[in-house]
Amino acid sequence: MPLPSQNQIPTPSSKPSALTGAGIPKLRRAILSRLINEAPDAETALLTNLRQQQAVSNALAGLKRASQAVVAIIPHEMILLDLYEALHALDALTGTTTNDDILNLIFSKFCIGK
């Protein structure tokens, strides 16, 4: 999101005070309104550095390979490898997915060993 020029910055009718808390709710509403009403630039909305950009690119590449494998009627076990690679790349950003999460998902969707 581009920064506003000096004449585009609204002048508050009352100055917020961190000491007394006066004007803080109004300031919060003004900030949220500005963020909600203006869509962020596609390049800067989420990715702030090269590592993040590479992680998302790797995730997209894994998803593309998985999609192509589905069209080519590749066995689902092989498709899962591409999906896992995509998930692993995104995990580099969030740090929230574990191998147990993936295994639980696989076993909840497929009947294995019967």
mmCIF file with all atom_site columns, C-alpha atoms in Angstrom:
data_model
loop_
_atom_site.group_PDB
_atom_site.id
_atom_site.type_symbol
_atom_site.label_atom_id
_atom_site.label_alt_id
_atom_site.label_comp_id
_atom_site.label_asym_id
_atom_site.label_entity_id
_atom_site.label_seq_id
_atom_site.pdbx_PDB_ins_code
_atom_site.Cartn_x
_atom_site.Cartn_y
_atom_site.Cartn_z
_atom_site.occupancy
_atom_site.B_iso_or_equiv
_atom_site.pdbx_formal_charge
_atom_site.auth_seq_id
_atom_site.auth_comp_id
_atom_site.auth_asym_id
_atom_site.auth_atom_id
_atom_site.pdbx_PDB_model_num
ATOM 1   C CA . MET A 1 1   ? 0.000   0.000   0.000   1.00 0.00 ? 1   MET A CA 1
ATOM 2   C CA . PRO A 1 2   ? 1.553   3.321   -0.989  1.00 0.00 ? 2   PRO A CA 1
ATOM 3   C CA . LEU A 1 3   ? 2.094   5.861   1.741   1.00 0.00 ? 3   LEU A CA 1
ATOM 4   C CA . PRO A 1 4   ? -0.183  8.899   1.582   1.00 0.00 ? 4   PRO A CA 1
ATOM 5   C CA . SER A 1 5   ? 1.266   12.296  0.821   1.00 0.00 ? 5   SER A CA 1
ATOM 6   C CA . GLN A 1 6   ? 1.331   14.874  3.610   1.00 0.00 ? 6   GLN A CA 1
ATOM 7   C CA . ASN A 1 7   ? -1.844  16.613  2.390   1.00 0.00 ? 7   ASN A CA 1
ATOM 8   C CA . GLN A 1 8   ? -3.737  13.271  2.274   1.00 0.00 ? 8   GLN A CA 1
ATOM 9   C CA . ILE A 1 9   ? -3.224  12.529  5.973   1.00 0.00 ? 9   ILE A CA 1
ATOM 10  C CA . PRO A 1 10  ? -6.367  13.491  7.872   1.00 0.00 ? 10  PRO A CA 1
ATOM 11  C CA . THR A 1 11  ? -5.898  15.805  10.814  1.00 0.00 ? 11  THR A CA 1
ATOM 12  C CA . PRO A 1 12  ? -7.560  14.366  13.911  1.00 0.00 ? 12  PRO A CA 1
ATOM 13  C CA . SER A 1 13  ? -10.064 16.566  15.703  1.00 0.00 ? 13  SER A CA 1
ATOM 14  C CA . SER A 1 14  ? -8.602  15.423  19.007  1.00 0.00 ? 14  SER A CA 1
ATOM 15  C CA . LYS A 1 15  ? -5.171  14.004  19.645  1.00 0.00 ? 15  LYS A CA 1
ATOM 16  C CA . PRO A 1 16  ? -5.000  10.475  21.057  1.00 0.00 ? 16  PRO A CA 1
ATOM 17  C CA . SER A 1 17  ? -3.274  10.051  24.386  1.00 0.00 ? 17  SER A CA 1
ATOM 18  C CA . ALA A 1 18  ? -1.415  6.896   25.371  1.00 0.00 ? 18  ALA A CA 1
ATOM 19  C CA . LEU A 1 19  ? -1.311  8.222   28.911  1.00 0.00 ? 19  LEU A CA 1
ATOM 20  C CA . THR A 1 20  ? -5.064  8.673   29.394  1.00 0.00 ? 20  THR A CA 1
ATOM 21  C CA . GLY A 1 21  ? -6.390  6.502   26.559  1.00 0.00 ? 21  GLY A CA 1
ATOM 22  C CA . ALA A 1 22  ? -8.449  9.390   25.225  1.00 0.00 ? 22  ALA A CA 1
ATOM 23  C CA . GLY A 1 23  ? -8.954  9.160   21.464  1.00 0.00 ? 23  GLY A CA 1
ATOM 24  C CA . ILE A 1 24  ? -7.474  5.640   21.152  1.00 0.00 ? 24  ILE A CA 1
ATOM 25  C CA . PRO A 1 25  ? -10.739 3.959   20.057  1.00 0.00 ? 25  PRO A CA 1
ATOM 26  C CA . LYS A 1 26  ? -11.238 6.626   17.400  1.00 0.00 ? 26  LYS A CA 1
ATOM 27  C CA . LEU A 1 27  ? -7.661  6.156   16.200  1.00 0.00 ? 27  LEU A CA 1
ATOM 28  C CA . ARG A 1 28  ? -8.140  2.385   16.010  1.00 0.00 ? 28  ARG A CA 1
ATOM 29  C CA . ARG A 1 29  ? -11.317 2.802   13.959  1.00 0.00 ? 29  ARG A CA 1
ATOM 30  C CA . ALA A 1 30  ? -9.541  5.204   11.595  1.00 0.00 ? 30  ALA A CA 1
ATOM 31  C CA . ILE A 1 31  ? -6.626  2.792   11.088  1.00 0.00 ? 31  ILE A CA 1
ATOM 32  C CA . LEU A 1 32  ? -8.932  -0.190  10.520  1.00 0.00 ? 32  LEU A CA 1
ATOM 33  C CA . SER A 1 33  ? -11.061 1.811   8.124   1.00 0.00 ? 33  SER A CA 1
ATOM 34  C CA . ARG A 1 34  ? -8.012  2.741   6.082   1.00 0.00 ? 34  ARG A CA 1
ATOM 35  C CA . LEU A 1 35  ? -6.750  -0.854  5.991   1.00 0.00 ? 35  LEU A CA 1
ATOM 36  C CA . ILE A 1 36  ? -10.120 -2.355  5.102   1.00 0.00 ? 36  ILE A CA 1
ATOM 37  C CA . ASN A 1 37  ? -11.042 0.174   2.421   1.00 0.00 ? 37  ASN A CA 1
ATOM 38  C CA . GLU A 1 38  ? -7.817  -0.111  0.464   1.00 0.00 ? 38  GLU A CA 1
ATOM 39  C CA . ALA A 1 39  ? -6.724  -3.412  -1.046  1.00 0.00 ? 39  ALA A CA 1
ATOM 40  C CA . PRO A 1 40  ? -3.037  -4.057  -0.474  1.00 0.00 ? 40  PRO A CA 1
ATOM 41  C CA . ASP A 1 41  ? -0.672  -4.230  -3.402  1.00 0.00 ? 41  ASP A CA 1
ATOM 42  C CA . ALA A 1 42  ? -0.327  -7.822  -4.639  1.00 0.00 ? 42  ALA A CA 1
ATOM 43  C CA . GLU A 1 43  ? 3.458   -7.761  -4.294  1.00 0.00 ? 43  GLU A CA 1
ATOM 44  C CA . THR A 1 44  ? 3.590   -6.415  -0.768  1.00 0.00 ? 44  THR A CA 1
ATOM 45  C CA . ALA A 1 45  ? 0.421   -7.697  0.837   1.00 0.00 ? 45  ALA A CA 1
ATOM 46  C CA . LEU A 1 46  ? 1.968   -10.760 2.379   1.00 0.00 ? 46  LEU A CA 1
ATOM 47  C CA . LEU A 1 47  ? 5.480   -11.320 1.161   1.00 0.00 ? 47  LEU A CA 1
ATOM 48  C CA . THR A 1 48  ? 7.995   -9.073  2.813   1.00 0.00 ? 48  THR A CA 1
ATOM 49  C CA . ASN A 1 49  ? 11.271  -10.751 1.884   1.00 0.00 ? 49  ASN A CA 1
ATOM 50  C CA . LEU A 1 50  ? 12.916  -13.070 -0.627  1.00 0.00 ? 50  LEU A CA 1
ATOM 51  C CA . ARG A 1 51  ? 12.648  -16.140 1.636   1.00 0.00 ? 51  ARG A CA 1
ATOM 52  C CA . GLN A 1 52  ? 8.872   -15.737 1.813   1.00 0.00 ? 52  GLN A CA 1
ATOM 53  C CA . GLN A 1 53  ? 8.607   -15.220 -1.937  1.00 0.00 ? 53  GLN A CA 1
ATOM 54  C CA . GLN A 1 54  ? 10.630  -18.388 -2.582  1.00 0.00 ? 54  GLN A CA 1
ATOM 55  C CA . ALA A 1 55  ? 8.511   -20.396 -0.145  1.00 0.00 ? 55  ALA A CA 1
ATOM 56  C CA . VAL A 1 56  ? 5.294   -19.349 -1.900  1.00 0.00 ? 56  VAL A CA 1
ATOM 57  C CA . SER A 1 57  ? 6.836   -20.008 -5.337  1.00 0.00 ? 57  SER A CA 1
ATOM 58  C CA . ASN A 1 58  ? 7.870   -23.497 -4.199  1.00 0.00 ? 58  ASN A CA 1
ATOM 59  C CA . ALA A 1 59  ? 4.392   -24.150 -2.837  1.00 0.00 ? 59  ALA A CA 1
ATOM 60  C CA . LEU A 1 60  ? 2.783   -23.062 -6.104  1.00 0.00 ? 60  LEU A CA 1
ATOM 61  C CA . ALA A 1 61  ? 5.167   -25.287 -8.063  1.00 0.00 ? 61  ALA A CA 1
ATOM 62  C CA . GLY A 1 62  ? 4.231   -28.298 -5.913  1.00 0.00 ? 62  GLY A CA 1
ATOM 63  C CA . LEU A 1 63  ? 0.527   -27.570 -6.372  1.00 0.00 ? 63  LEU A CA 1
ATOM 64  C CA . LYS A 1 64  ? 0.982   -27.247 -10.131 1.00 0.00 ? 64  LYS A CA 1
ATOM 65  C CA . ARG A 1 65  ? 2.777   -30.610 -10.281 1.00 0.00 ? 65  ARG A CA 1
ATOM 66  C CA . ALA A 1 66  ? 0.025   -32.203 -8.184  1.00 0.00 ? 66  ALA A CA 1
ATOM 67  C CA . SER A 1 67  ? -2.642  -30.760 -10.464 1.00 0.00 ? 67  SER A CA 1
ATOM 68  C CA . GLN A 1 68  ? -0.847  -32.079 -13.533 1.00 0.00 ? 68  GLN A CA 1
ATOM 69  C CA . ALA A 1 69  ? -0.512  -35.487 -11.876 1.00 0.00 ? 69  ALA A CA 1
ATOM 70  C CA . VAL A 1 70  ? -4.266  -35.612 -11.228 1.00 0.00 ? 70  VAL A CA 1
ATOM 71  C CA . VAL A 1 71  ? -4.947  -34.925 -14.916 1.00 0.00 ? 71  VAL A CA 1
ATOM 72  C CA . ALA A 1 72  ? -2.430  -37.633 -15.863 1.00 0.00 ? 72  ALA A CA 1
ATOM 73  C CA . ILE A 1 73  ? -4.214  -40.092 -13.526 1.00 0.00 ? 73  ILE A CA 1
ATOM 74  C CA . ILE A 1 74  ? -1.128  -40.662 -11.367 1.00 0.00 ? 74  ILE A CA 1
ATOM 75  C CA . PRO A 1 75  ? -1.766  -42.751 -8.208  1.00 0.00 ? 75  PRO A CA 1
ATOM 76  C CA . HIS A 1 76  ? -2.830  -40.628 -5.245  1.00 0.00 ? 76  HIS A CA 1
ATOM 77  C CA . GLU A 1 77  ? 0.198   -41.713 -3.220  1.00 0.00 ? 77  GLU A CA 1
ATOM 78  C CA . MET A 1 78  ? 2.445   -39.985 -5.752  1.00 0.00 ? 78  MET A CA 1
ATOM 79  C CA . ILE A 1 79  ? 0.248   -36.877 -5.847  1.00 0.00 ? 79  ILE A CA 1
ATOM 80  C CA . LEU A 1 80  ? 0.567   -36.648 -2.081  1.00 0.00 ? 80  LEU A CA 1
ATOM 81  C CA . LEU A 1 81  ? 4.329   -36.229 -2.461  1.00 0.00 ? 81  LEU A CA 1
ATOM 82  C CA . ASP A 1 82  ? 3.802   -33.059 -4.503  1.00 0.00 ? 82  ASP A CA 1
ATOM 83  C CA . LEU A 1 83  ? 1.158   -31.838 -2.075  1.00 0.00 ? 83  LEU A CA 1
ATOM 84  C CA . TYR A 1 84  ? 3.482   -32.533 0.835   1.00 0.00 ? 84  TYR A CA 1
ATOM 85  C CA . GLU A 1 85  ? 6.214   -30.503 -0.869  1.00 0.00 ? 85  GLU A CA 1
ATOM 86  C CA . ALA A 1 86  ? 3.787   -27.588 -1.284  1.00 0.00 ? 86  ALA A CA 1
ATOM 87  C CA . LEU A 1 87  ? 2.692   -27.877 2.332   1.00 0.00 ? 87  LEU A CA 1
ATOM 88  C CA . HIS A 1 88  ? 6.280   -28.036 3.533   1.00 0.00 ? 88  HIS A CA 1
ATOM 89  C CA . ALA A 1 89  ? 7.070   -24.810 1.650   1.00 0.00 ? 89  ALA A CA 1
ATOM 90  C CA . LEU A 1 90  ? 4.124   -23.041 3.269   1.00 0.00 ? 90  LEU A CA 1
ATOM 91  C CA . ASP A 1 91  ? 5.110   -24.463 6.636   1.00 0.00 ? 91  ASP A CA 1
ATOM 92  C CA . ALA A 1 92  ? 8.336   -22.499 6.291   1.00 0.00 ? 92  ALA A CA 1
ATOM 93  C CA . LEU A 1 93  ? 6.143   -19.389 6.573   1.00 0.00 ? 93  LEU A CA 1
ATOM 94  C CA . THR A 1 94  ? 3.753   -20.503 9.298   1.00 0.00 ? 94  THR A CA 1
ATOM 95  C CA . GLY A 1 95  ? 5.512   -23.272 11.187  1.00 0.00 ? 95  GLY A CA 1
ATOM 96  C CA . THR A 1 96  ? 2.183   -24.910 12.006  1.00 0.00 ? 96  THR A CA 1
ATOM 97  C CA . THR A 1 97  ? 1.963   -28.186 10.071  1.00 0.00 ? 97  THR A CA 1
ATOM 98  C CA . THR A 1 98  ? 3.551   -31.355 11.378  1.00 0.00 ? 98  THR A CA 1
ATOM 99  C CA . ASN A 1 99  ? 4.062   -34.795 9.848   1.00 0.00 ? 99  ASN A CA 1
ATOM 100 C CA . ASP A 1 100 ? 1.412   -36.133 12.236  1.00 0.00 ? 100 ASP A CA 1
ATOM 101 C CA . ASP A 1 101 ? -1.102  -33.655 10.811  1.00 0.00 ? 101 ASP A CA 1
ATOM 102 C CA . ILE A 1 102 ? -0.418  -34.945 7.312   1.00 0.00 ? 102 ILE A CA 1
ATOM 103 C CA . LEU A 1 103 ? -0.599  -38.611 8.312   1.00 0.00 ? 103 LEU A CA 1
ATOM 104 C CA . ASN A 1 104 ? -3.850  -38.050 10.191  1.00 0.00 ? 104 ASN A CA 1
ATOM 105 C CA . LEU A 1 105 ? -5.329  -36.404 7.116   1.00 0.00 ? 105 LEU A CA 1
ATOM 106 C CA . ILE A 1 106 ? -4.203  -39.218 4.817   1.00 0.00 ? 106 ILE A CA 1
ATOM 107 C CA . PHE A 1 107 ? -5.542  -41.958 7.086   1.00 0.00 ? 107 PHE A CA 1
ATOM 108 C CA . SER A 1 108 ? -8.831  -40.138 7.597   1.00 0.00 ? 108 SER A CA 1
ATOM 109 C CA . LYS A 1 109 ? -9.458  -40.015 3.823   1.00 0.00 ? 109 LYS A CA 1
ATOM 110 C CA . PHE A 1 110 ? -8.246  -43.411 2.619   1.00 0.00 ? 110 PHE A CA 1
ATOM 111 C CA . CYS A 1 111 ? -8.955  -46.963 3.655   1.00 0.00 ? 111 CYS A CA 1
ATOM 112 C CA . ILE A 1 112 ? -5.466  -48.471 3.936   1.00 0.00 ? 112 ILE A CA 1
ATOM 113 C CA . GLY A 1 113 ? -4.707  -52.095 4.767   1.00 0.00 ? 113 GLY A CA 1
ATOM 114 C CA . LYS A 1 114 ? -8.219  -53.551 4.437   1.00 0.00 ? 114 LYS A CA 1
#
